[in-house]
PDB file of C-alpha atoms in Angstrom:
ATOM      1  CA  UNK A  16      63.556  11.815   4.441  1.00  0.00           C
ATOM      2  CA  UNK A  17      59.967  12.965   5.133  1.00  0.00           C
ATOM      3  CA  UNK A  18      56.952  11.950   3.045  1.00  0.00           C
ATOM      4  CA  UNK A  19      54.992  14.179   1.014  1.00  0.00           C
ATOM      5  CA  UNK A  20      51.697  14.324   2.837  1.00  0.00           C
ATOM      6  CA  UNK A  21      49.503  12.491   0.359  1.00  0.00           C
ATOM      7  CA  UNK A  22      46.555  14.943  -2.049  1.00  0.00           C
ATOM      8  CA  UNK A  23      43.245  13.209  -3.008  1.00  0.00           C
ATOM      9  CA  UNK A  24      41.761  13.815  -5.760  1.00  0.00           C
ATOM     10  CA  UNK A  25      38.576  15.342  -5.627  1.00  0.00           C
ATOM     11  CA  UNK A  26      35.687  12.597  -7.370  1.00  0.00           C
ATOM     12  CA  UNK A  27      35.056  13.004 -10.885  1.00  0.00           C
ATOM     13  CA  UNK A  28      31.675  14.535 -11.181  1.00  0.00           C
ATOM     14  CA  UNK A  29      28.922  12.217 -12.888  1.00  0.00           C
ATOM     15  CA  UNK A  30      27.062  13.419 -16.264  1.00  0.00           C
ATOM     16  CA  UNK A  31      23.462  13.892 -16.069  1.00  0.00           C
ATOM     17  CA  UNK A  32      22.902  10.885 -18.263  1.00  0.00           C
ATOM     18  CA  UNK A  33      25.117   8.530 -15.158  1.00  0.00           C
ATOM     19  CA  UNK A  34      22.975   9.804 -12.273  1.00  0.00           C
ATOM     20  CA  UNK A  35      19.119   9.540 -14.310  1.00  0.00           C
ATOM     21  CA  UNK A  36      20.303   6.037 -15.568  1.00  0.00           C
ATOM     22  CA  UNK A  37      21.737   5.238 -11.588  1.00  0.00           C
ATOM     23  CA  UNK A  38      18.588   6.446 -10.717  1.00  0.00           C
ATOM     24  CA  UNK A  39      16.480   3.871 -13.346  1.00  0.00           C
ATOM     25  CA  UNK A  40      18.491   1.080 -12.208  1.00  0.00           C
ATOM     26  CA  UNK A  41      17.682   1.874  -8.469  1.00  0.00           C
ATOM     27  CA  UNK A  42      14.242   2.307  -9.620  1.00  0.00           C
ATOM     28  CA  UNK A  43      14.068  -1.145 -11.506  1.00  0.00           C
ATOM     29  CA  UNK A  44      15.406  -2.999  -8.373  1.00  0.00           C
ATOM     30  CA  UNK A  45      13.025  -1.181  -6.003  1.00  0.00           C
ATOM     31  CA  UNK A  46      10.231  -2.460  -8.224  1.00  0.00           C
ATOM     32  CA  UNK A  47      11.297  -5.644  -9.064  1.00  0.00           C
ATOM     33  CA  UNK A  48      12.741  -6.759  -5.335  1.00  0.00           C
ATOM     34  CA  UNK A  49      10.168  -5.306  -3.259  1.00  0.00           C
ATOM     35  CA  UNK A  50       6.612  -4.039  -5.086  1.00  0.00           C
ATOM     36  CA  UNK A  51       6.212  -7.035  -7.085  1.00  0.00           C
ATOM     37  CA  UNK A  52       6.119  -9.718  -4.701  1.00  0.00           C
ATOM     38  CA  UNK A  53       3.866  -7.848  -2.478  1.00  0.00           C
ATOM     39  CA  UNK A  54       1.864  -7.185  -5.368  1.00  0.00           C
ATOM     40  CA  UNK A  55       1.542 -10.424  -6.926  1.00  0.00           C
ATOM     41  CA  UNK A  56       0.669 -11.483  -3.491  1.00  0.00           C
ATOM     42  CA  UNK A  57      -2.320  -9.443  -3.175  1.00  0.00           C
ATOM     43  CA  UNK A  58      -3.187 -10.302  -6.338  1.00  0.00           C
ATOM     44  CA  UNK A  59      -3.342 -14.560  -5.501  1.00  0.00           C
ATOM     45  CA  UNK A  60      -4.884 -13.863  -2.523  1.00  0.00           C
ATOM     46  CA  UNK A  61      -7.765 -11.982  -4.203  1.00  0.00           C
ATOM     47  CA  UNK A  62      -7.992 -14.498  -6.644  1.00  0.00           C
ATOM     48  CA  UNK A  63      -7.987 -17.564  -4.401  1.00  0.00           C
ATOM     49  CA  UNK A  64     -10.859 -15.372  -2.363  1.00  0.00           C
ATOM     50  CA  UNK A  65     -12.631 -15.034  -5.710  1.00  0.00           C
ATOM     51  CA  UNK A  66     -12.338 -18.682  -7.433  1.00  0.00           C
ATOM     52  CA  UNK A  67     -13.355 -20.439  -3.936  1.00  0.00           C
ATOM     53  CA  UNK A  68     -16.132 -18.075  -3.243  1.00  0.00           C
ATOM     54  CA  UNK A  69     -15.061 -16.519  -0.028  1.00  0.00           C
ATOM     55  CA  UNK A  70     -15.802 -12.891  -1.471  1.00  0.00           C
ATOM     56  CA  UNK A  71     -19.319 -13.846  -1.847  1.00  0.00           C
ATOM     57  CA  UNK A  72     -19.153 -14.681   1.588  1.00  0.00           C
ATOM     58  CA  UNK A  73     -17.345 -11.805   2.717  1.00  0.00           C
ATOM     59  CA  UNK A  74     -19.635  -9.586   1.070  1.00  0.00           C
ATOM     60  CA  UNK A  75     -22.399 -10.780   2.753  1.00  0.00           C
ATOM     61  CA  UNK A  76     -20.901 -10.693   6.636  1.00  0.00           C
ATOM     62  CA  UNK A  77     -18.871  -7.571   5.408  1.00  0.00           C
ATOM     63  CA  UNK A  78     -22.108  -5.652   4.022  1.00  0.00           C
ATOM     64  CA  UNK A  79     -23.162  -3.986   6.740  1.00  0.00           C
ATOM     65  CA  UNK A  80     -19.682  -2.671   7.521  1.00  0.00           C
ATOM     66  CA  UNK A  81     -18.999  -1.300   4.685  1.00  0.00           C
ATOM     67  CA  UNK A  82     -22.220   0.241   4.365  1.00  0.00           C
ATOM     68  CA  UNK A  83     -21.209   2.755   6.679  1.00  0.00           C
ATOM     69  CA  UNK A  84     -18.448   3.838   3.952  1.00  0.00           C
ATOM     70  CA  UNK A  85     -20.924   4.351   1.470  1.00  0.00           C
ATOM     71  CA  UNK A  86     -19.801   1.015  -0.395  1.00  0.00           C
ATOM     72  CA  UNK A  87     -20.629  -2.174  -1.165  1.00  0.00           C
ATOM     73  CA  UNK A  88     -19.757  -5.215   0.736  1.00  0.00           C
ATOM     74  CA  UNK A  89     -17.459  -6.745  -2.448  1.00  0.00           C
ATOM     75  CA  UNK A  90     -15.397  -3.851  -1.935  1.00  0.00           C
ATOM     76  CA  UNK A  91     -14.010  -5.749   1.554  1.00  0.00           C
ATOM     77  CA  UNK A  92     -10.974  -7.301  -1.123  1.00  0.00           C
ATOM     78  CA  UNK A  93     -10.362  -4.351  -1.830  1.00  0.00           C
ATOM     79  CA  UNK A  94      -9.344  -3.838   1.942  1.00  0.00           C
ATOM     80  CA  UNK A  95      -7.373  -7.260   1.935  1.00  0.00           C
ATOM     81  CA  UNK A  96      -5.889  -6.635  -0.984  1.00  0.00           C
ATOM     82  CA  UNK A  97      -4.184  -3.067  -0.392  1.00  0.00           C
ATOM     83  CA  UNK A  98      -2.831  -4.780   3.213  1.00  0.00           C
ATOM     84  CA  UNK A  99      -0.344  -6.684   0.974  1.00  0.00           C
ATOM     85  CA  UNK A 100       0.356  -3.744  -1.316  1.00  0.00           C
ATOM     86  CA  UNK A 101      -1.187  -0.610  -2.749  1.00  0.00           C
ATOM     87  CA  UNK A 102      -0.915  -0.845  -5.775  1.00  0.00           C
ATOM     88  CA  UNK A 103      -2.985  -4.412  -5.306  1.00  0.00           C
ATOM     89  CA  UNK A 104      -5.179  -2.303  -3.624  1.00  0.00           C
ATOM     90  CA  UNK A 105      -5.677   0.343  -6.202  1.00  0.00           C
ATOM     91  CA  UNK A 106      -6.107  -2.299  -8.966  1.00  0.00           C
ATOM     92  CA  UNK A 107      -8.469  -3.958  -7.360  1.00  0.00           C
ATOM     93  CA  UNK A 108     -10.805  -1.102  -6.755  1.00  0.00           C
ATOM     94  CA  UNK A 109     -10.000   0.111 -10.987  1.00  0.00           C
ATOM     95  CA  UNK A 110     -11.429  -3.530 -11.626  1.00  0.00           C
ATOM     96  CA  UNK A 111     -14.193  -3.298  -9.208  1.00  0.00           C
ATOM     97  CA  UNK A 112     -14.914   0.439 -10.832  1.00  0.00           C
ATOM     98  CA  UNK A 113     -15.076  -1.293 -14.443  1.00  0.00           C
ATOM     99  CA  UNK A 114     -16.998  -4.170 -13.835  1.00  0.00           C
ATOM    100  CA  UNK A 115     -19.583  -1.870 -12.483  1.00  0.00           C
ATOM    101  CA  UNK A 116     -19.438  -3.084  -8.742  1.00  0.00           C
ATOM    102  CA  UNK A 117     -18.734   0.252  -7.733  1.00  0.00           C
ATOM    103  CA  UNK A 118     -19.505   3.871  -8.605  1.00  0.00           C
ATOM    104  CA  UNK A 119     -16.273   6.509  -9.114  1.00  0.00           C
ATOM    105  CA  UNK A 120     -17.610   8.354  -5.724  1.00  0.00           C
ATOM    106  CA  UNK A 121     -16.953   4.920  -4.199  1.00  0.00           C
ATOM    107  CA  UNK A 122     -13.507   3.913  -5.977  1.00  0.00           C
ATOM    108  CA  UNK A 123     -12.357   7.253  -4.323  1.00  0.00           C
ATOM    109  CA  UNK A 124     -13.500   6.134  -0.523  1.00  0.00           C
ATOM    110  CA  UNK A 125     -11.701   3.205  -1.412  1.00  0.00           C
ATOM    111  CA  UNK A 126      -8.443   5.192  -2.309  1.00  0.00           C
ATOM    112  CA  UNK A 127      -8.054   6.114   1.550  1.00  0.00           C
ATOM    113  CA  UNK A 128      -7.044   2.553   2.721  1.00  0.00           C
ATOM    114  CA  UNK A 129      -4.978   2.069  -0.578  1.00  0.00           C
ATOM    115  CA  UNK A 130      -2.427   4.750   0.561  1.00  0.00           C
ATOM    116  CA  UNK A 131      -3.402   5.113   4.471  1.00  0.00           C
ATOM    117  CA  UNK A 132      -3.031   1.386   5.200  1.00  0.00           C
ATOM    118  CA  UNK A 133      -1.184  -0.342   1.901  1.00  0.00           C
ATOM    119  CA  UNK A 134       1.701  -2.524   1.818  1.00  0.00           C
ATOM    120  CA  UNK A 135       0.597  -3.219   6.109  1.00  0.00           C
ATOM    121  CA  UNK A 136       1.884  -6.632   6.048  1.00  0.00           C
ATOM    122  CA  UNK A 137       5.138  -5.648   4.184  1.00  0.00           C
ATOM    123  CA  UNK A 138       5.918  -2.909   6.317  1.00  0.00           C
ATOM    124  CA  UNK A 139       4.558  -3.875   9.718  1.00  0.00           C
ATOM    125  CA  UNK A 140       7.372  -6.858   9.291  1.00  0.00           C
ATOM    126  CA  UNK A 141      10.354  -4.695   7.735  1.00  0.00           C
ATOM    127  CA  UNK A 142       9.441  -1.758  10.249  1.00  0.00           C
ATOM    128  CA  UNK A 143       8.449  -3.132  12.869  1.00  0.00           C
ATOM    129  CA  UNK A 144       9.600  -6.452  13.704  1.00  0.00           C
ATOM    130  CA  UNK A 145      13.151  -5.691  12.073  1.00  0.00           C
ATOM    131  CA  UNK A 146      13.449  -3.020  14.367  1.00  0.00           C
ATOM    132  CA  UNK A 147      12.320  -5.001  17.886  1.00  0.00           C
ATOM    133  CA  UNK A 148       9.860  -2.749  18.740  1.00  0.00           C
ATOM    134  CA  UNK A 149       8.902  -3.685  22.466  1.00  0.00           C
ATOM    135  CA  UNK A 150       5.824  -6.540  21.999  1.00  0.00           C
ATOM    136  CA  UNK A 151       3.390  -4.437  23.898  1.00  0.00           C
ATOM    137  CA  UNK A 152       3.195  -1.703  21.311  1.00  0.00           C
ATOM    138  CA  UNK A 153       3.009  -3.832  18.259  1.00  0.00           C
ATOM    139  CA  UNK A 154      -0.455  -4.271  18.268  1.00  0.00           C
ATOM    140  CA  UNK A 155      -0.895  -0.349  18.608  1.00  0.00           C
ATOM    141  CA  UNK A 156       1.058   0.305  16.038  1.00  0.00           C
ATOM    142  CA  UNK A 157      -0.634  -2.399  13.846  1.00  0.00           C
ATOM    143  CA  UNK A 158      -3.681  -0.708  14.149  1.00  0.00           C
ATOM    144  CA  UNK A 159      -3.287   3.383  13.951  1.00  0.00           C
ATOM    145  CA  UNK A 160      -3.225   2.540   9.984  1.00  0.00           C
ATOM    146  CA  UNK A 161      -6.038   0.871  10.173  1.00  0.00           C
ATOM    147  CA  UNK A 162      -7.883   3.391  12.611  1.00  0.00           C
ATOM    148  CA  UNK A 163      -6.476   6.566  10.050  1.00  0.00           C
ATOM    149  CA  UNK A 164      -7.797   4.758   7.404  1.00  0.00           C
ATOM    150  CA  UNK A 165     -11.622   4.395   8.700  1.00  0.00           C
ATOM    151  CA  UNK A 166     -11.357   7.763  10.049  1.00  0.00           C
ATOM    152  CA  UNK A 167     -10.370   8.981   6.026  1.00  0.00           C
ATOM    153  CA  UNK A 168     -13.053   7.087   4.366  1.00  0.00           C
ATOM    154  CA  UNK A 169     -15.674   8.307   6.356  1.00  0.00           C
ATOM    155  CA  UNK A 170     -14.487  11.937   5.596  1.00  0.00           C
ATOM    156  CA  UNK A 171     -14.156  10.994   2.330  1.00  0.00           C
ATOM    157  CA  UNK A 172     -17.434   9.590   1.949  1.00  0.00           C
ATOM    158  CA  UNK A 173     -18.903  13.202   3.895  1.00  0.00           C
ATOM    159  CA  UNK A 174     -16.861  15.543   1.718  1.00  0.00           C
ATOM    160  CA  UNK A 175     -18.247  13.827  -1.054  1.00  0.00           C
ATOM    161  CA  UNK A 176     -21.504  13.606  -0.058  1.00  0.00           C
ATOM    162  CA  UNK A 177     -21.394  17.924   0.625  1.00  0.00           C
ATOM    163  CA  UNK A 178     -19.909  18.249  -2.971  1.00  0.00           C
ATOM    164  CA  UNK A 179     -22.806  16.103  -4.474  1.00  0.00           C
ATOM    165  CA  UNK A 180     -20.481  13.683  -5.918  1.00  0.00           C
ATOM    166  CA  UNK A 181     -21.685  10.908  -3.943  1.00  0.00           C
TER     167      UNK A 181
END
């Protein structure tokens, strides 16, 4: 007796209403697992800088710096900030920009890093080290965000300076 070869049955489709709410719960765990922490990281560590009085201090040594940017030498936390996320980044310029610490010109310099270098820690250790890249490159490859990132404020900075914005 020979057995009936066996016929799958093809996946029921989903409804648009299972895939957008798949989707939000994908969402919700992308946020809550891995944007937060880095964020509320950034967010301590900007605050520890502040309350102890580091950021003066960094402003000071960091002044000259970030004078070539166009910016003020506060806006160094913004720097350390975005290196834990972007977001922490981004919020920290938006409070620098409405505390009057820095102009809207400047807040958009200060975008660059936000996106070019954000989240560095994060990724450098999920990318990077996860994947046992060889030890020699490591170093390269912890700096070509931060090299992109000068390199995209200073054309920032010129591009607003042609357009009279700055």
């Amino acid at each position: 007796m020979e057995k009936e070869p066996s016929v799958t049955q093809p996946a029921p489709k989903k409804g648009i209403i299972e895939i957008f709410l798949a989707g939000c719960k994908k969402g919700l765990y992308i946020g809550l697992e891995q944007i937060l922490p880095a964020m509320v990281l950034g967010y301590v560590v900007v605050q520890f800088l502040q309350l102890t009085g580091i950021t003066d201090v960094l402003s000071v040594v960091f002044g000259p710096v970030m004078g070539i940017f166009g910016l003020p030498g506060a806006s160094i936390v913004v720097l350390i900030s975005a290196f834990f996320a972007k977001a922490a980044g981004a919020s920290t310029a938006a409070n620098l920009y409405a505390t009057g610490v820095i102009t809207a010109a400047q807040a958009t310099i200060l975008l660059m890093p936000c996106m070019l270098m954000g989240t560095l820690v994060g990724h450098f250790a999920r990318i990077v080290l996860v994947a046992n890249v060889n030890p020699a490159h490591r170093a390269l490859l912890l700096c070509i965000p931060i090299i992109t990132s000068v390199v995209a404020m200073l054309l920032m900075r010129i591009l607003l300076s042609v357009t009279g914005l700055m």
